[in-house]
């Protein structure tokens, strides 16, 4: 190899290494959501209601909504739910959902998560 080629190769390697070490710009921030991806969800977000619990009394049935319409689910009694926000999010992303849902008569706390109680749990 000639001296000029070696210098160009060395320069190319240095530029590649420098690009890897460059600080992130706002446009490449990992916290940004790619186009078409669902938005990031945060605590208290009606698109992802809190299902945490310590005892059965922490849980209740609320209409959390889905891309089809009403959707009852077991959530924390203080959880923020907004079926209209869920419907708007679905419409904005062009999503649809399977309609229908399981009837939930009661909820219970299982491993610190609100879940539907078995139907026969009320007949104890």
mmCIF file of C-alpha atoms in Angstrom:
data_model
loop_
_atom_site.group_PDB
_atom_site.id
_atom_site.type_symbol
_atom_site.label_atom_id
_atom_site.label_comp_id
_atom_site.label_asym_id
_atom_site.label_seq_id
_atom_site.Cartn_x
_atom_site.Cartn_y
_atom_site.Cartn_z
ATOM 1 C CA UNK A 1 0.000 0.000 0.000
ATOM 2 C CA UNK A 2 1.114 3.486 -0.702
ATOM 3 C CA UNK A 3 1.510 6.051 2.048
ATOM 4 C CA UNK A 4 -1.526 8.019 0.825
ATOM 5 C CA UNK A 5 -3.795 4.961 0.974
ATOM 6 C CA UNK A 6 -2.625 4.121 4.489
ATOM 7 C CA UNK A 7 -3.380 7.681 5.612
ATOM 8 C CA UNK A 8 -6.873 7.595 4.040
ATOM 9 C CA UNK A 9 -7.579 4.221 5.655
ATOM 10 C CA UNK A 10 -6.383 5.502 9.034
ATOM 11 C CA UNK A 11 -8.506 8.647 8.649
ATOM 12 C CA UNK A 12 -11.590 6.587 7.761
ATOM 13 C CA UNK A 13 -11.072 4.386 10.839
ATOM 14 C CA UNK A 14 -10.662 7.423 13.098
ATOM 15 C CA UNK A 15 -13.828 9.034 11.732
ATOM 16 C CA UNK A 16 -15.779 5.817 12.303
ATOM 17 C CA UNK A 17 -14.539 5.632 15.897
ATOM 18 C CA UNK A 18 -15.325 9.303 16.491
ATOM 19 C CA UNK A 19 -18.872 8.807 15.223
ATOM 20 C CA UNK A 20 -19.395 6.028 17.779
ATOM 21 C CA UNK A 21 -18.207 8.286 20.596
ATOM 22 C CA UNK A 22 -20.218 11.348 19.556
ATOM 23 C CA UNK A 23 -22.879 12.525 22.028
ATOM 24 C CA UNK A 24 -26.489 11.844 21.138
ATOM 25 C CA UNK A 25 -28.403 14.584 19.436
ATOM 26 C CA UNK A 26 -32.074 15.187 20.304
ATOM 27 C CA UNK A 27 -33.045 13.513 17.027
ATOM 28 C CA UNK A 28 -31.388 10.237 18.041
ATOM 29 C CA UNK A 29 -32.551 10.144 21.668
ATOM 30 C CA UNK A 30 -33.521 6.568 22.582
ATOM 31 C CA UNK A 31 -36.556 7.857 24.502
ATOM 32 C CA UNK A 32 -38.193 9.089 21.278
ATOM 33 C CA UNK A 33 -40.921 6.871 19.894
ATOM 34 C CA UNK A 34 -40.459 5.808 16.248
ATOM 35 C CA UNK A 35 -43.174 6.822 13.799
ATOM 36 C CA UNK A 36 -46.063 4.379 13.915
ATOM 37 C CA UNK A 37 -45.074 2.902 17.281
ATOM 38 C CA UNK A 38 -47.412 3.104 20.260
ATOM 39 C CA UNK A 39 -46.664 5.992 22.596
ATOM 40 C CA UNK A 40 -44.633 5.390 25.729
ATOM 41 C CA UNK A 41 -46.892 4.762 28.701
ATOM 42 C CA UNK A 42 -46.358 6.287 32.116
ATOM 43 C CA UNK A 43 -47.833 5.613 35.519
ATOM 44 C CA UNK A 44 -51.339 7.053 35.781
ATOM 45 C CA UNK A 45 -51.768 6.884 32.013
ATOM 46 C CA UNK A 46 -55.357 5.915 31.098
ATOM 47 C CA UNK A 47 -53.925 3.870 28.222
ATOM 48 C CA UNK A 48 -52.277 1.614 30.833
ATOM 49 C CA UNK A 49 -54.315 1.759 34.063
ATOM 50 C CA UNK A 50 -52.714 0.723 37.344
ATOM 51 C CA UNK A 51 -53.412 -2.923 38.217
ATOM 52 C CA UNK A 52 -51.239 -3.027 41.337
ATOM 53 C CA UNK A 53 -52.746 -4.110 44.668
ATOM 54 C CA UNK A 54 -52.006 -5.349 48.169
ATOM 55 C CA UNK A 55 -55.430 -6.730 49.126
ATOM 56 C CA UNK A 56 -58.610 -7.696 47.256
ATOM 57 C CA UNK A 57 -60.266 -4.431 48.351
ATOM 58 C CA UNK A 58 -57.706 -2.502 46.250
ATOM 59 C CA UNK A 59 -59.271 -3.964 43.078
ATOM 60 C CA UNK A 60 -62.440 -3.091 41.190
ATOM 61 C CA UNK A 61 -63.990 -3.535 37.739
ATOM 62 C CA UNK A 62 -63.756 -0.457 35.491
ATOM 63 C CA UNK A 63 -64.397 0.128 31.800
ATOM 64 C CA UNK A 64 -60.864 0.674 30.484
ATOM 65 C CA UNK A 65 -61.951 0.610 26.816
ATOM 66 C CA UNK A 66 -60.196 -0.952 23.848
ATOM 67 C CA UNK A 67 -60.080 -0.439 20.086
ATOM 68 C CA UNK A 68 -63.591 -1.905 19.750
ATOM 69 C CA UNK A 69 -65.338 0.036 22.515
ATOM 70 C CA UNK A 70 -66.185 -0.872 26.100
ATOM 71 C CA UNK A 71 -63.859 -3.297 27.857
ATOM 72 C CA UNK A 72 -64.252 -4.069 31.565
ATOM 73 C CA UNK A 73 -61.071 -4.999 33.420
ATOM 74 C CA UNK A 74 -59.823 -5.428 36.967
ATOM 75 C CA UNK A 75 -57.747 -2.417 37.968
ATOM 76 C CA UNK A 76 -56.720 -0.604 41.124
ATOM 77 C CA UNK A 77 -59.711 1.236 42.617
ATOM 78 C CA UNK A 78 -57.830 4.557 42.221
ATOM 79 C CA UNK A 79 -56.661 3.862 38.644
ATOM 80 C CA UNK A 80 -57.263 6.579 36.070
ATOM 81 C CA UNK A 81 -59.256 5.182 33.152
ATOM 82 C CA UNK A 82 -60.428 7.007 30.028
ATOM 83 C CA UNK A 83 -62.126 4.807 27.412
ATOM 84 C CA UNK A 84 -62.446 7.818 25.088
ATOM 85 C CA UNK A 85 -58.675 8.385 25.184
ATOM 86 C CA UNK A 86 -58.131 4.718 24.345
ATOM 87 C CA UNK A 87 -60.557 4.976 21.405
ATOM 88 C CA UNK A 88 -58.832 8.155 20.179
ATOM 89 C CA UNK A 89 -55.414 6.473 20.418
ATOM 90 C CA UNK A 90 -56.706 3.485 18.439
ATOM 91 C CA UNK A 91 -58.176 5.766 15.769
ATOM 92 C CA UNK A 92 -54.963 7.795 15.521
ATOM 93 C CA UNK A 93 -52.954 4.617 14.964
ATOM 94 C CA UNK A 94 -55.531 3.041 12.642
ATOM 95 C CA UNK A 95 -56.061 0.053 14.935
ATOM 96 C CA UNK A 96 -59.094 -2.135 15.494
ATOM 97 C CA UNK A 97 -59.756 -4.821 18.086
ATOM 98 C CA UNK A 98 -61.738 -7.989 18.524
ATOM 99 C CA UNK A 99 -65.110 -7.114 20.014
ATOM 100 C CA UNK A 100 -66.523 -8.885 23.020
ATOM 101 C CA UNK A 101 -65.227 -9.496 26.488
ATOM 102 C CA UNK A 102 -65.463 -11.823 29.439
ATOM 103 C CA UNK A 103 -68.013 -10.808 32.061
ATOM 104 C CA UNK A 104 -66.270 -9.874 35.297
ATOM 105 C CA UNK A 105 -68.341 -9.980 38.471
ATOM 106 C CA UNK A 106 -65.533 -9.381 40.961
ATOM 107 C CA UNK A 107 -61.798 -8.868 41.190
ATOM 108 C CA UNK A 108 -59.132 -10.166 43.526
ATOM 109 C CA UNK A 109 -55.498 -9.382 44.242
ATOM 110 C CA UNK A 110 -53.172 -12.134 43.000
ATOM 111 C CA UNK A 111 -49.412 -11.646 43.350
ATOM 112 C CA UNK A 112 -49.910 -7.866 43.752
ATOM 113 C CA UNK A 113 -51.955 -7.609 40.555
ATOM 114 C CA UNK A 114 -55.725 -7.136 40.171
ATOM 115 C CA UNK A 115 -57.262 -10.061 38.285
ATOM 116 C CA UNK A 116 -60.810 -11.299 37.641
ATOM 117 C CA UNK A 117 -62.068 -13.566 40.410
ATOM 118 C CA UNK A 118 -63.359 -16.976 39.338
ATOM 119 C CA UNK A 119 -67.124 -16.906 38.790
ATOM 120 C CA UNK A 120 -67.711 -19.397 41.603
ATOM 121 C CA UNK A 121 -65.655 -17.323 44.076
ATOM 122 C CA UNK A 122 -68.808 -15.363 44.964
ATOM 123 C CA UNK A 123 -70.738 -18.497 45.930
ATOM 124 C CA UNK A 124 -68.514 -19.446 48.895
#
